[in-house]
Coordinates of C-alpha atoms and ligand atoms in Angstrom, one line a residue:
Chain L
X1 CA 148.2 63.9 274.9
X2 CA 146.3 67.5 274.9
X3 CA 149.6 69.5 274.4
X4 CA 150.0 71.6 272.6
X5 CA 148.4 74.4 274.0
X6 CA 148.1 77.4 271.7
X7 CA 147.0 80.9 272.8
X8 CA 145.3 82.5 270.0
X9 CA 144.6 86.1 270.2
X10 CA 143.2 86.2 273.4
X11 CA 141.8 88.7 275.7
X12 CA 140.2 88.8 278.8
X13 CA 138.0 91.7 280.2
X14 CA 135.9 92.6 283.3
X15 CA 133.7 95.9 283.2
X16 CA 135.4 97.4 280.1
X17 CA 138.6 97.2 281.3
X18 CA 141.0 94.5 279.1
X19 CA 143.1 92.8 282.0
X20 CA 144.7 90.3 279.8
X21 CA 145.5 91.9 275.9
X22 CA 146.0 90.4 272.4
X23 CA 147.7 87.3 273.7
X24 CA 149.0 84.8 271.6
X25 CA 151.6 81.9 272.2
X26 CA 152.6 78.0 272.5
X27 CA 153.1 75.5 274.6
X28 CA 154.3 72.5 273.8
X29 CA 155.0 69.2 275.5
X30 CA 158.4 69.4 276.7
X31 CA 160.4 72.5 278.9
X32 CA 159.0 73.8 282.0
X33 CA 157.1 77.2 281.9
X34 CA 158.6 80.4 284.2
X35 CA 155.7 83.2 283.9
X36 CA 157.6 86.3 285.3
X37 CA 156.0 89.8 285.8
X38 CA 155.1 92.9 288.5
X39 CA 151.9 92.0 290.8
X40 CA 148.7 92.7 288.8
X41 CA 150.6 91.7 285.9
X42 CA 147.6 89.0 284.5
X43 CA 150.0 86.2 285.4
X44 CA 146.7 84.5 288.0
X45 CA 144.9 85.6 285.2
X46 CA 146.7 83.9 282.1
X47 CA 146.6 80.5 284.1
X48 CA 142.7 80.6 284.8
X49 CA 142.7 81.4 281.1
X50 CA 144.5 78.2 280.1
X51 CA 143.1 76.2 282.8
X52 CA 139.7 76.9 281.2
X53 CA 138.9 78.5 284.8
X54 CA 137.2 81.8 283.0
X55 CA 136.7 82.2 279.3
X56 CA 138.3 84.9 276.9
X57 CA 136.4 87.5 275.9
X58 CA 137.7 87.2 272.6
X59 CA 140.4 84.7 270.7
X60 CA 141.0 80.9 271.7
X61 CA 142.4 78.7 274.0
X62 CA 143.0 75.5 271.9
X63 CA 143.9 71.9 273.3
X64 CA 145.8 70.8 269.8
X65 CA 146.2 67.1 271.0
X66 CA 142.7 66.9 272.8
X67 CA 141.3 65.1 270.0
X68 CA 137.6 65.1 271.2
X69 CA 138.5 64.5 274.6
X70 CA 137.9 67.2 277.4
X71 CA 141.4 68.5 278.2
X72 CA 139.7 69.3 281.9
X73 CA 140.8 65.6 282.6
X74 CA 144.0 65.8 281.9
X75 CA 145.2 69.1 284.0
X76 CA 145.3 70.4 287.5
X77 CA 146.4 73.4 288.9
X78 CA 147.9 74.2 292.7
X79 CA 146.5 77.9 293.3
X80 CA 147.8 81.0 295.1
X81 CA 145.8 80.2 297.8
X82 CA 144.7 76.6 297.7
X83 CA 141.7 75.6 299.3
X84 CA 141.4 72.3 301.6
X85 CA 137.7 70.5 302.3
X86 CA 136.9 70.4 306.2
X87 CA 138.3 66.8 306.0
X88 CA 141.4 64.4 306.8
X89 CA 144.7 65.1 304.7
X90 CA 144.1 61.7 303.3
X91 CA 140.8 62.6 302.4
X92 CA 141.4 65.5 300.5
X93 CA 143.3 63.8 298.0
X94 CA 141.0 60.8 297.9
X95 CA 138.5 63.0 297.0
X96 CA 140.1 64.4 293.8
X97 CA 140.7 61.0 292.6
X98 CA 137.5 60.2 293.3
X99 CA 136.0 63.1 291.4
X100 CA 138.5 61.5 288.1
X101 CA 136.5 58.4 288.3
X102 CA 138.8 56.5 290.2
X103 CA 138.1 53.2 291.6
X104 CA 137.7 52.8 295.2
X105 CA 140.3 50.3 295.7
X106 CA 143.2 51.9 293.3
X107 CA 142.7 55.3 295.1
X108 CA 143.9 54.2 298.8
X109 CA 147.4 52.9 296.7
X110 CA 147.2 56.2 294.7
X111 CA 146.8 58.5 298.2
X112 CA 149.4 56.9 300.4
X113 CA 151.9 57.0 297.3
X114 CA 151.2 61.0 296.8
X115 CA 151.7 61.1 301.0
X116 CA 154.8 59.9 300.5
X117 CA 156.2 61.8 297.9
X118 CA 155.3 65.1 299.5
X119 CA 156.5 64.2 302.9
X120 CA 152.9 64.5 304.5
X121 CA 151.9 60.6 305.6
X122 CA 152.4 61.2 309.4
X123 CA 149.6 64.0 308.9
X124 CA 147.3 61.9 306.6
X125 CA 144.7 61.6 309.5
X126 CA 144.7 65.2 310.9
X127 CA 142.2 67.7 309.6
X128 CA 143.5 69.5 306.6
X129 CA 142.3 73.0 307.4
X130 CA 144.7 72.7 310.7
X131 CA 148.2 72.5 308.6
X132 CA 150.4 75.0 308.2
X133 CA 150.6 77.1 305.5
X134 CA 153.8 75.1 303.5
X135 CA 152.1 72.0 304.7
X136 CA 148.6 72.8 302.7
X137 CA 151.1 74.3 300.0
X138 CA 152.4 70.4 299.8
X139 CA 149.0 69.2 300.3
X140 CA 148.1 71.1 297.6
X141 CA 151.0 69.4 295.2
X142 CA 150.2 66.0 297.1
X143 CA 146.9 66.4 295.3
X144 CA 148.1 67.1 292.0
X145 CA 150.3 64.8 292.0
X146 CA 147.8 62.2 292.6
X147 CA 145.7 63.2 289.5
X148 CA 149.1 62.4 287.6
X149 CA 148.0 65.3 285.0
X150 CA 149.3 65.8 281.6
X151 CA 149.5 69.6 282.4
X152 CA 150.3 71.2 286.1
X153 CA 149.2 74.9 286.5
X154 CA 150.7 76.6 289.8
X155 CA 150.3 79.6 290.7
X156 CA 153.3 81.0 293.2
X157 CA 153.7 77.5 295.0
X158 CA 156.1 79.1 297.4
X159 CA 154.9 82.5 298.1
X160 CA 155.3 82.9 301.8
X161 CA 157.1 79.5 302.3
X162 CA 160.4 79.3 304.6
X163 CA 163.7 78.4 302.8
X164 CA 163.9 74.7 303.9
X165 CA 159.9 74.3 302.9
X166 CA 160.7 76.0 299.3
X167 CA 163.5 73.8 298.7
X168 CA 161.1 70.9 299.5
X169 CA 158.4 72.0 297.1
X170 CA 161.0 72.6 294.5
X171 CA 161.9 69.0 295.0
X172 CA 158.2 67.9 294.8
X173 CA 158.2 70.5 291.9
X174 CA 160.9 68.5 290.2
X175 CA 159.7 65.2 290.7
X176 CA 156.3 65.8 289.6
X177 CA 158.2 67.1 286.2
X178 CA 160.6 64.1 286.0
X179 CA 157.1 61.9 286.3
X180 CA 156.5 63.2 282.9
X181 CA 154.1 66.2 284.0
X182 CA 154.1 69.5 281.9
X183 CA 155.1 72.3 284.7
X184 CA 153.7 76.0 284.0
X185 CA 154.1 78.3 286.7
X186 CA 154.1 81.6 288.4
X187 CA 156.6 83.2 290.7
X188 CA 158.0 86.1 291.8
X189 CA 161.6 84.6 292.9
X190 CA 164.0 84.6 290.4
X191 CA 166.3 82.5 292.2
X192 CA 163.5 80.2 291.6
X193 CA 162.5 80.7 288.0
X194 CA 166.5 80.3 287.2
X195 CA 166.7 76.9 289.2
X196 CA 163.5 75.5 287.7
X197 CA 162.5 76.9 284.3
X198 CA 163.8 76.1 280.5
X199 CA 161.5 78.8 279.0
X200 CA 160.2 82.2 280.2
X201 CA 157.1 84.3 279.6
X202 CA 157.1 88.0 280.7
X203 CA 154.2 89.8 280.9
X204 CA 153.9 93.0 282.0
X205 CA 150.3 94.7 282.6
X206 CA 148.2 92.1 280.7
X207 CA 150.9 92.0 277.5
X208 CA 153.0 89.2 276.6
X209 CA 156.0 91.0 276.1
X210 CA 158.7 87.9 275.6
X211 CA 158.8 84.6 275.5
X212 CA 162.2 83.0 275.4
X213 CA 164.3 80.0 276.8
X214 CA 165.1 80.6 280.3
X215 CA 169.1 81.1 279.9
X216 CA 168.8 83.7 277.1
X217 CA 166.3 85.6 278.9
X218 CA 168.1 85.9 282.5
X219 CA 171.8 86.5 279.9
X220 CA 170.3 89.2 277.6
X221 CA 166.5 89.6 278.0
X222 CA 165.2 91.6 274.5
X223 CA 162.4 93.5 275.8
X224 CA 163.3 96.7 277.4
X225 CA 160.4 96.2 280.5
X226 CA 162.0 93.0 280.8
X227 CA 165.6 94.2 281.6
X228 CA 164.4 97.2 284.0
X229 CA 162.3 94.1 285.6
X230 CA 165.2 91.5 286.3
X231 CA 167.4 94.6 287.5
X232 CA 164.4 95.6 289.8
X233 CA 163.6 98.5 288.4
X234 CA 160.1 98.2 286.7
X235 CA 158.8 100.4 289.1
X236 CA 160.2 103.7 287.6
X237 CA 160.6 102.6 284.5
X238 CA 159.9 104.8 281.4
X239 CA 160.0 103.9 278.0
X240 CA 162.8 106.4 276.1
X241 CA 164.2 108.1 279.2
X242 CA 168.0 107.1 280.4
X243 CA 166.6 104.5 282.8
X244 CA 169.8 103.9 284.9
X245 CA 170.7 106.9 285.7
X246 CA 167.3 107.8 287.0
X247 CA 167.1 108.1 290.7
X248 CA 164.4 105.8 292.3
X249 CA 161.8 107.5 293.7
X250 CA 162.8 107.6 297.2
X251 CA 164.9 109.9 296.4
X252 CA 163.1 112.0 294.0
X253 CA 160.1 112.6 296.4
X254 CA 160.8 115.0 299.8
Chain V
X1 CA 102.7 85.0 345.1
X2 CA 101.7 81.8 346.8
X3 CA 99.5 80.7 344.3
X4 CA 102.5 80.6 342.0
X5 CA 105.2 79.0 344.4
X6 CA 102.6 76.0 344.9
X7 CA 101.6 75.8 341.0
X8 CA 105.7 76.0 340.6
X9 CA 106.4 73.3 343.3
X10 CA 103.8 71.4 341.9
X11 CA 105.3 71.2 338.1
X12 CA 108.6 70.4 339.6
X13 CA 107.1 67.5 341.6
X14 CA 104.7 66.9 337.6
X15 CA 108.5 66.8 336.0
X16 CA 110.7 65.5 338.3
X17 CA 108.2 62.4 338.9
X18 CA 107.6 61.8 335.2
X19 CA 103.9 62.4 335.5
X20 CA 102.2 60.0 333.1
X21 CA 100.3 62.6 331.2
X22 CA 102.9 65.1 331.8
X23 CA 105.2 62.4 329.7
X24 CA 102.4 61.5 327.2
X25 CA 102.4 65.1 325.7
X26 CA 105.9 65.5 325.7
X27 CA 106.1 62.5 323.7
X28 CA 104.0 63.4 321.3
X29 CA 105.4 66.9 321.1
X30 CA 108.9 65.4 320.8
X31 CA 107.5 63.4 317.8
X32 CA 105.6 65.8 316.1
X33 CA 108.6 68.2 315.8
X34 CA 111.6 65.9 314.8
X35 CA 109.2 63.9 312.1
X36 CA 108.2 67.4 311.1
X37 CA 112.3 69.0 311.0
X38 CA 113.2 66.0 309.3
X39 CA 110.9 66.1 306.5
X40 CA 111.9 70.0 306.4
X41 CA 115.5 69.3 306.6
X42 CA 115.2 66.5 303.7
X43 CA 113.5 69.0 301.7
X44 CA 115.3 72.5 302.7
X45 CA 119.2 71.5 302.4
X46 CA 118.6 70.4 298.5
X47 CA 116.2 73.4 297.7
X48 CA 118.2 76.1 299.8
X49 CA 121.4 74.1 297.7
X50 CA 120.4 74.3 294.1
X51 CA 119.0 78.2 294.9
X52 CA 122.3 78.8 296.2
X53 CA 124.3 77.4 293.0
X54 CA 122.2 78.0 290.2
X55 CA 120.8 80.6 288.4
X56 CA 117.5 80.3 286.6
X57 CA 114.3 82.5 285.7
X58 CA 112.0 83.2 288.8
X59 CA 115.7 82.9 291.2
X60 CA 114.9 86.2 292.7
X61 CA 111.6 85.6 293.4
X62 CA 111.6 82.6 294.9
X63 CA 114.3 83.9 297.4
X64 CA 111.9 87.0 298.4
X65 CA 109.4 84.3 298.6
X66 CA 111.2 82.2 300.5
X67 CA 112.4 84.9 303.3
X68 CA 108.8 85.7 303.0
X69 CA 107.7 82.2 304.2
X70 CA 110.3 82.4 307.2
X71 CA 108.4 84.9 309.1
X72 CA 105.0 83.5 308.4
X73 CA 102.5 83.6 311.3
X74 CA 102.1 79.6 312.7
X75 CA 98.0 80.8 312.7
X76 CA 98.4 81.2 308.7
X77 CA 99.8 78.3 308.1
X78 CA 97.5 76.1 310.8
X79 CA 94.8 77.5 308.4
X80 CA 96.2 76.7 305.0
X81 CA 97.0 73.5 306.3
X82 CA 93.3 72.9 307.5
X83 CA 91.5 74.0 304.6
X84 CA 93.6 71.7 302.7
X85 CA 92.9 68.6 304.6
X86 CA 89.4 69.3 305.8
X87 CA 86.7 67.1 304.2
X88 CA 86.3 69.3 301.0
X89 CA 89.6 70.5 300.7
X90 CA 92.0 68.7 298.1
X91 CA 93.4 66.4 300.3
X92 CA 90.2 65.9 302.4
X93 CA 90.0 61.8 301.3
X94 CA 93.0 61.0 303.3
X95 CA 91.1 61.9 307.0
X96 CA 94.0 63.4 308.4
X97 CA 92.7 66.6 310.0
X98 CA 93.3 66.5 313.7
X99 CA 95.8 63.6 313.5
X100 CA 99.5 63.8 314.6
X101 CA 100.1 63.5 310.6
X102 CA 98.6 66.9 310.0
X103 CA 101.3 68.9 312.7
X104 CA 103.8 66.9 311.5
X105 CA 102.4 68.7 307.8
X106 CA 101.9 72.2 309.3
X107 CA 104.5 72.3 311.0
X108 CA 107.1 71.1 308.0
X109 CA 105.5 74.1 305.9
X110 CA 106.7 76.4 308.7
X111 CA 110.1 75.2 308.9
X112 CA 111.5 74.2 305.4
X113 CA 111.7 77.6 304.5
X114 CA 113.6 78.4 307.3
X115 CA 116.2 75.9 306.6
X116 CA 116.1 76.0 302.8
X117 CA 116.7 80.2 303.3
X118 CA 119.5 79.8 306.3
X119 CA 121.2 76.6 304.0
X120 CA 121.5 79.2 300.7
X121 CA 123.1 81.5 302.8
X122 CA 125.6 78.8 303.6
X123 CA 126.5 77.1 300.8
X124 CA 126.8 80.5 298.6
X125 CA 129.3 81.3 301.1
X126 CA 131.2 78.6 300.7
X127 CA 130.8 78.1 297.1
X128 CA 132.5 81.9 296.7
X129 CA 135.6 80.3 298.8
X130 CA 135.7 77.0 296.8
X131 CA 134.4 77.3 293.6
X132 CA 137.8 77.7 291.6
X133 CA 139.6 75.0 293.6
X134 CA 136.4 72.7 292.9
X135 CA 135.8 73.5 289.0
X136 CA 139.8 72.6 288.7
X137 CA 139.4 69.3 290.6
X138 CA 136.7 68.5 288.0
X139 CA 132.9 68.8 290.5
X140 CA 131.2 71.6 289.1
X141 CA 127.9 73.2 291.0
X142 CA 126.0 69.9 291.0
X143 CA 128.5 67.1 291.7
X144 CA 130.2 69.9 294.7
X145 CA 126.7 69.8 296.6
X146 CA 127.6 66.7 299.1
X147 CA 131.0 68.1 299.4
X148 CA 129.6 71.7 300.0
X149 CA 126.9 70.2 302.3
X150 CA 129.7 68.5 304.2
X151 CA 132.2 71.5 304.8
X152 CA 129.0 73.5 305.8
X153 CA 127.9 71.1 308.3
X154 CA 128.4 72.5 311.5
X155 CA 126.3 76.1 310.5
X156 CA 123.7 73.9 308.5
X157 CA 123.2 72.1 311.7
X158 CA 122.9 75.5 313.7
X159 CA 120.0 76.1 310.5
X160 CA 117.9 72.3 311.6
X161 CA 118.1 73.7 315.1
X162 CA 116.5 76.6 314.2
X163 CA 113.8 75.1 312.4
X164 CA 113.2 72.6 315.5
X165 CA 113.6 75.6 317.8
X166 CA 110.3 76.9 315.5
X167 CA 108.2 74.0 315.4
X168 CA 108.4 72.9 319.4
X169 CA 107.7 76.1 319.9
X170 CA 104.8 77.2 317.7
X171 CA 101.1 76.9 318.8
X172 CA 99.1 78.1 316.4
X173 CA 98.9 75.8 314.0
X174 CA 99.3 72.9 315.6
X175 CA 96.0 73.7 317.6
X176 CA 94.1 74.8 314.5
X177 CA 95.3 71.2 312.7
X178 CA 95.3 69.4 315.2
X179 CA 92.6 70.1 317.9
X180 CA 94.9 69.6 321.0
X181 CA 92.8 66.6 321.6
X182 CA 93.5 64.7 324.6
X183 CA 96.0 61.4 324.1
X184 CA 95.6 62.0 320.8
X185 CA 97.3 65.8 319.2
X186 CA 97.7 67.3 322.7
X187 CA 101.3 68.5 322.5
X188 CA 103.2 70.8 324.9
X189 CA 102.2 74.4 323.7
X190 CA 98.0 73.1 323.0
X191 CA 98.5 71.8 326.5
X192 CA 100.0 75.0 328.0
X193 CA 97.6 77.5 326.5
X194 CA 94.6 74.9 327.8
X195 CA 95.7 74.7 331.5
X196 CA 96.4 78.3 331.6
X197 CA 92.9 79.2 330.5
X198 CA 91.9 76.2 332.8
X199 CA 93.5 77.8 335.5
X200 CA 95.7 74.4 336.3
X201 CA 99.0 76.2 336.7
X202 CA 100.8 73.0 337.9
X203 CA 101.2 71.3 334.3
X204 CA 101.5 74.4 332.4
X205 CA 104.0 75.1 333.9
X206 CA 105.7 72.0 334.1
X207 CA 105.2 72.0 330.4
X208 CA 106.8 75.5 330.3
X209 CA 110.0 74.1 332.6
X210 CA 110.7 71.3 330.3
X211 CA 109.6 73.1 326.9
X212 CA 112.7 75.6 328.1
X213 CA 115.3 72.8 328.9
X214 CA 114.5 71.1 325.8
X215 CA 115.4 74.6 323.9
X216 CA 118.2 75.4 326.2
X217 CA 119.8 71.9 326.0
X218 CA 119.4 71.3 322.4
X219 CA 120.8 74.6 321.6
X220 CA 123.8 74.6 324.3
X221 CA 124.7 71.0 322.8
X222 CA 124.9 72.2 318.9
X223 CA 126.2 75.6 320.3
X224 CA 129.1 73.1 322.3
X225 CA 129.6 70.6 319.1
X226 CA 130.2 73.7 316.7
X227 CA 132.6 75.6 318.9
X228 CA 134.8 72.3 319.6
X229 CA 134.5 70.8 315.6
X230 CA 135.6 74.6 314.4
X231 CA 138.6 74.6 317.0
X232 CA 139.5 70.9 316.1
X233 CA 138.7 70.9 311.9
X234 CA 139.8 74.7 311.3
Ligands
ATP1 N1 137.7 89.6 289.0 C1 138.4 90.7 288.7 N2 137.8 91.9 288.6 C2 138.5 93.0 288.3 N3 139.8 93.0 288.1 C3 140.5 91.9 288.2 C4 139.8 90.6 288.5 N4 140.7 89.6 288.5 C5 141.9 90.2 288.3 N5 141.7 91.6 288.1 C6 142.8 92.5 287.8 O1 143.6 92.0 286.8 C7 145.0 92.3 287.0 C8 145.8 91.0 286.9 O2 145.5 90.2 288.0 P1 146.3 88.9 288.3 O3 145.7 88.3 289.5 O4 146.4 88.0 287.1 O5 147.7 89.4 288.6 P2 149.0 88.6 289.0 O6 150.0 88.9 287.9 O7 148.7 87.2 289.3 O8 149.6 89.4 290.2 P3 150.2 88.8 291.6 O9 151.6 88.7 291.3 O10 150.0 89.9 292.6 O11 149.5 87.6 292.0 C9 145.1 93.0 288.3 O12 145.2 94.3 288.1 C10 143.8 92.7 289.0 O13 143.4 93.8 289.8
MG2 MG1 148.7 86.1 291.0

């Protein structure tokens, strides 16, 4: 067990500029993680954070449970854009497991089986940089599943994915959850967040700006930004002006 | 005009007929260069690697050294190599001036930095595209390397050919290390420039003629494999 995971003050900055600000939260073992915001939002960000990907400029990112041993082993994350080796499907996932430390002989069992449960063994021989782009999207899963991690990172698994291949990945989503995995994710479909989350993080231009179970926040969401963001209008939203009767900008320009 | 026509029918007849000596120095060429790539490659895909992955004092001037050391003249290096291995030179006990050994030397100076230079440019490249995905999966710089090596494999093989493109074709200090003496360092270029200043157009020119198919056929083959690998492995 490395869960929890608590966020302690963190911040995250390139070039002066603090992309990710005074962050502090939980995870525990348990619900499944919605992160909901606006593009640019530091949702990317906040994952690479956790997944130890870049460092915080200042605060902490502490593995309570690690107890010594390096939390790296006991994550994985699928990523907006996942990247496949110039090699076989099969390959690709042998070669994470291999990476772990795993055995030779085990690792052929542990391939086919993530194959299997991701719907991709007829492809196991072709060239992985050849797939489409929901079929890398499952590869991608395929290969975290295989690493069986305490902790799954994803970062908008179905961005650009067609209805049947996002219900698939959900599927794949919820299995690798019932398997015992700790699910944090990203997405920008709240159809989606509703289906799969328990608990919801907002964050809107680098701030954490609530954190609440996923019912409550889709009923009656506390943070002002939040509701002008479920109704859709974060874009022209401003704090202490009668948001709804404002006209979206479409109409104010001309 | 006629002088030429009969020296050219004459090659043809030296080439198609696989003229004894005509073969012999081809050989010996053919030898010379892959011993001498293959030391360059062993040595230049690690170097150009680590160079390309790591960051350490001296990084930037080892890479203005190394593009340095891609354009340096074949003559320089001939020289270098020769003072080295000439009887009071450091490495003068081994005897090994105007042996096959010494090319296959001179002309592995010449082409390691070629391929350690043209392999950095390649496996930065790709390290930019998979570093994040890698670092997750647990491989960071130094265990990615055979992966990275791997995914580049098709341009890093366009980078060896460029190297053996270099050495078969380089005169200068293969003459000066090796002596072009006959049946014993006389390789294709030693042979051409002698003929031509011996007036016997027939073998330098059949020299020439295969010298050019050899470049043209190497090339067109990796040119062929890395079109039809990138259109079948994406
Ligand atoms: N390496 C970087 N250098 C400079 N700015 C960066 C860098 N990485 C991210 N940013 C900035 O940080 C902000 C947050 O980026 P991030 O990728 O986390 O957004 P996001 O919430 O994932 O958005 P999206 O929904 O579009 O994926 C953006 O404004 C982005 O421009
Ligand atoms: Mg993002």
């Amino acid at each position: 067990m490395i869960l929890p995971l608590t966020i302690q003050d963190v911040s995250f900055e390139i070039g002066g500029i603090r992309l990710i600000k005074d962050l502090n939260c939980t995870l525990e073992a348990g619900p499944r993680t919605m992160i909901l915001g606006a593009n640019g939002a530091g949702k990317s960000l906040f994952l690479r954070l956790c997944h130890g990907l870049i460092r915080p400029t200042t605060g902490r990112v502490l593995w309570q449970g690690a107890k010594g041993r390096d939390p790296a082993d006991a994550q994985a994350m699928v990523f907006q854009r996942p990247v496949m080796l110039r090699r076989s499907v099969a390959a690709n996932v042998d070669y994470a497991l291999k990476l772990r430390g795993m055995a030779a002989a085990e690792r052929r069992a542990a391939v086919e089986d993530a194959l299997g449960h991701t719907g991709l063994r007829r492809l196991a021989d072709n060239p992985a940089r050849v797939l489409s782009v929901g079929e890398q999207q499952k590869l991608a899963l395929a290969r975290a599943w295989a690493l069986q991690p305490e902790v799954l990172f994803l970062d908008e698994p179905t961005a650009s994915l067609d209805p049947a291949a996002t219900h698939a990945v959900e599927q794949i989503i919820n299995a690798i959850d019932a398997a015992g995995t700790r699910i944090v994710m990203t997405t920008h479909d709240l159809g989606q967040a509703r289906r799969l989350g328990d608990e919801v993080m907002f964050l809107n231009r680098g701030r954490l700006l609530e954190k609440a179970l996923a019912e409550r926040f889709f009923s009656e969401p506390e943070n002002d930004l939040a509701q002008a963001f479920l109704k859709g209008e974060l874009l022209w939203w401003q704090r202490g002006r009668d948001n709804l009767k404002r006209n979206p900008p479409k109409q104010r320009r001309q | 005009m006629t002088d030429f026509s009969d020296a050219f029918g004459a090659a043809l007849g030296l080439v198609l007929g696989f003229d004894a000596d005509l073969a012999e120095i081809v050989g010996l060429s053919l030898r010379v260069s892959f011993l001498a790539v293959a030391i360059a490659t062993a040595v230049g895909l690690p170097v150009g690697a680590a160079i390309a992955l790591y960051r350490f004092p001296g990084r930037a001037a080892l890479l203005v050294a190394m593009n340095a050391l891609m354009g340096l003249p074949p003559v320089v290096v001939g020289l270098i190599v020769y003072l080295t291995l000439s009887r009071a030179g450091p490495l003068g006990v081994f005897g090994l001036l105007f042996t096959p050994a010494a090319m296959i030397f001179a002309q592995m100076l010449l082409v390691t930095p070629i391929i350690a230079a043209l392999t950095r440019q390649v496996i930065e490249d790709l390290w930019v595209e998979y570093e994040e995905q890698l670092r997750s999966l647990g491989a960071g710089p130094g265990r990615a390397v055979p992966a990275l090596l791997w995914d580049g494999r098709y341009s890093l093989l366009t980078a060896v050919l460029a190297g053996f493109g270099r050495a078969s074709a380089e005169v200068g200090a293969v003459m000066i290390v090796g002596g072009n003496i006959d049946h014993v360092t006389r390789v294709m270029t030693t042979a051409i420039a002698l003929e031509v200043s011996k007036g016997d157009l027939a073998l330098a020119l059949g020299l020439g003629i295969v010298l050019m198919a050899l470049s043209l056929g190497v090339n067109g083959a990796a040119f062929a494999l890395k079109e039809a690998a990138e259109r079948r492995l994406g």
